[in-house]
Amino acid sequence: MKIKWLNPLVLSCLSTAFVALGFGSCRSQSNLEIQQKRAELEGKMDNIQRQIADNHAKLAKMRSDYENIGRAECVYGGPNMMEEAIARMEERQARQREDAQKQMDAVQHSIDSLNGESAKVQQQLDDLYQKKK
């Protein structure tokens, strides 16, 4: 039995046909890279959205705690100590409100920065979508 080898001219024609159909291009590789980058960006976006939701829940809890500062407090003392006790209570509540406000501002700043980062990631996703077309 004799083995028949393909003619080099036939191999050249087949190679040209593959290139003409696009099988020899790097486009399929670039599509894979774009899909991987897109999946990475979508994962990053999900992570940012989860962090934003957590910070909103934390901020809501802080606001509730802020509103409850000073509620249901009783001041004990006789008539001659009452003004002094009320003044100390008001000073303590003012310090608590100030500390709570600083913490709420820090969380709000964190939310704002996460929203900015989310916008950047969304812009990158849009750019990838435009590049794909």
Short mmCIF file of N, CA and C in Angstrom, two decimals, residues 5 9 16-17 21 23 28 42 49-50 59-60 77 82 90 112 118 122 124 127 131:
data_model
loop_
_atom_site.label_atom_id
_atom_site.label_comp_id
_atom_site.label_asym_id
_atom_site.label_seq_id
_atom_site.Cartn_x
_atom_site.Cartn_y
_atom_site.Cartn_z
N TRP A 5 0.86 11.46 -0.41
CA TRP A 5 1.07 12.72 0.30
C TRP A 5 0.39 13.83 -0.48
N LEU A 9 1.11 22.45 -3.28
CA LEU A 9 0.20 23.44 -3.86
C LEU A 9 -1.18 23.34 -3.22
N THR A 16 -4.45 29.32 2.41
CA THR A 16 -5.03 30.59 1.94
C THR A 16 -6.52 30.65 2.23
N ALA A 17 -7.20 29.52 2.06
CA ALA A 17 -8.63 29.49 2.35
C ALA A 17 -8.91 29.72 3.84
N LEU A 21 -10.96 32.91 5.42
CA LEU A 21 -12.14 32.75 6.27
C LEU A 21 -11.95 33.37 7.66
N PHE A 23 -9.73 32.26 10.05
CA PHE A 23 -9.27 31.34 11.09
C PHE A 23 -7.83 31.60 11.49
N SER A 28 -9.90 36.24 17.04
CA SER A 28 -10.52 35.36 18.02
C SER A 28 -9.79 35.45 19.35
N GLU A 42 -16.79 43.28 35.25
CA GLU A 42 -18.12 43.02 35.82
C GLU A 42 -18.00 42.51 37.25
N GLN A 49 -20.59 47.49 43.96
CA GLN A 49 -22.01 47.64 44.30
C GLN A 49 -22.33 47.02 45.66
N ARG A 50 -21.69 45.89 45.96
CA ARG A 50 -21.90 45.24 47.25
C ARG A 50 -21.35 46.12 48.38
N LEU A 59 -24.63 53.36 57.13
CA LEU A 59 -25.01 54.76 57.29
C LEU A 59 -26.41 54.88 57.88
N ALA A 60 -27.34 54.04 57.45
CA ALA A 60 -28.71 54.06 57.99
C ALA A 60 -28.69 53.73 59.48
N GLY A 77 -30.78 63.93 90.69
CA GLY A 77 -30.13 64.90 91.56
C GLY A 77 -31.18 65.81 92.18
N MET A 82 -29.43 70.02 89.80
CA MET A 82 -30.12 69.77 88.54
C MET A 82 -29.50 70.54 87.38
N GLU A 90 -25.93 67.65 78.46
CA GLU A 90 -25.96 68.32 77.16
C GLU A 90 -24.58 68.35 76.52
N ASP A 112 -19.26 58.02 48.29
CA ASP A 112 -19.03 58.89 47.14
C ASP A 112 -17.83 58.42 46.32
N SER A 118 -17.16 53.33 40.58
CA SER A 118 -18.17 52.60 39.82
C SER A 118 -18.38 53.25 38.45
N GLN A 122 -17.77 51.49 34.86
CA GLN A 122 -18.85 51.48 33.89
C GLN A 122 -18.38 52.07 32.56
N GLN A 124 -15.30 52.00 31.44
CA GLN A 124 -14.43 51.00 30.83
C GLN A 124 -15.26 49.89 30.17
N ASP A 127 -16.59 51.25 26.98
CA ASP A 127 -15.55 51.28 25.96
C ASP A 127 -15.31 49.90 25.36
N LYS A 131 -15.73 48.74 21.56
CA LYS A 131 -14.61 48.11 20.86
C LYS A 131 -15.03 46.79 20.22
#
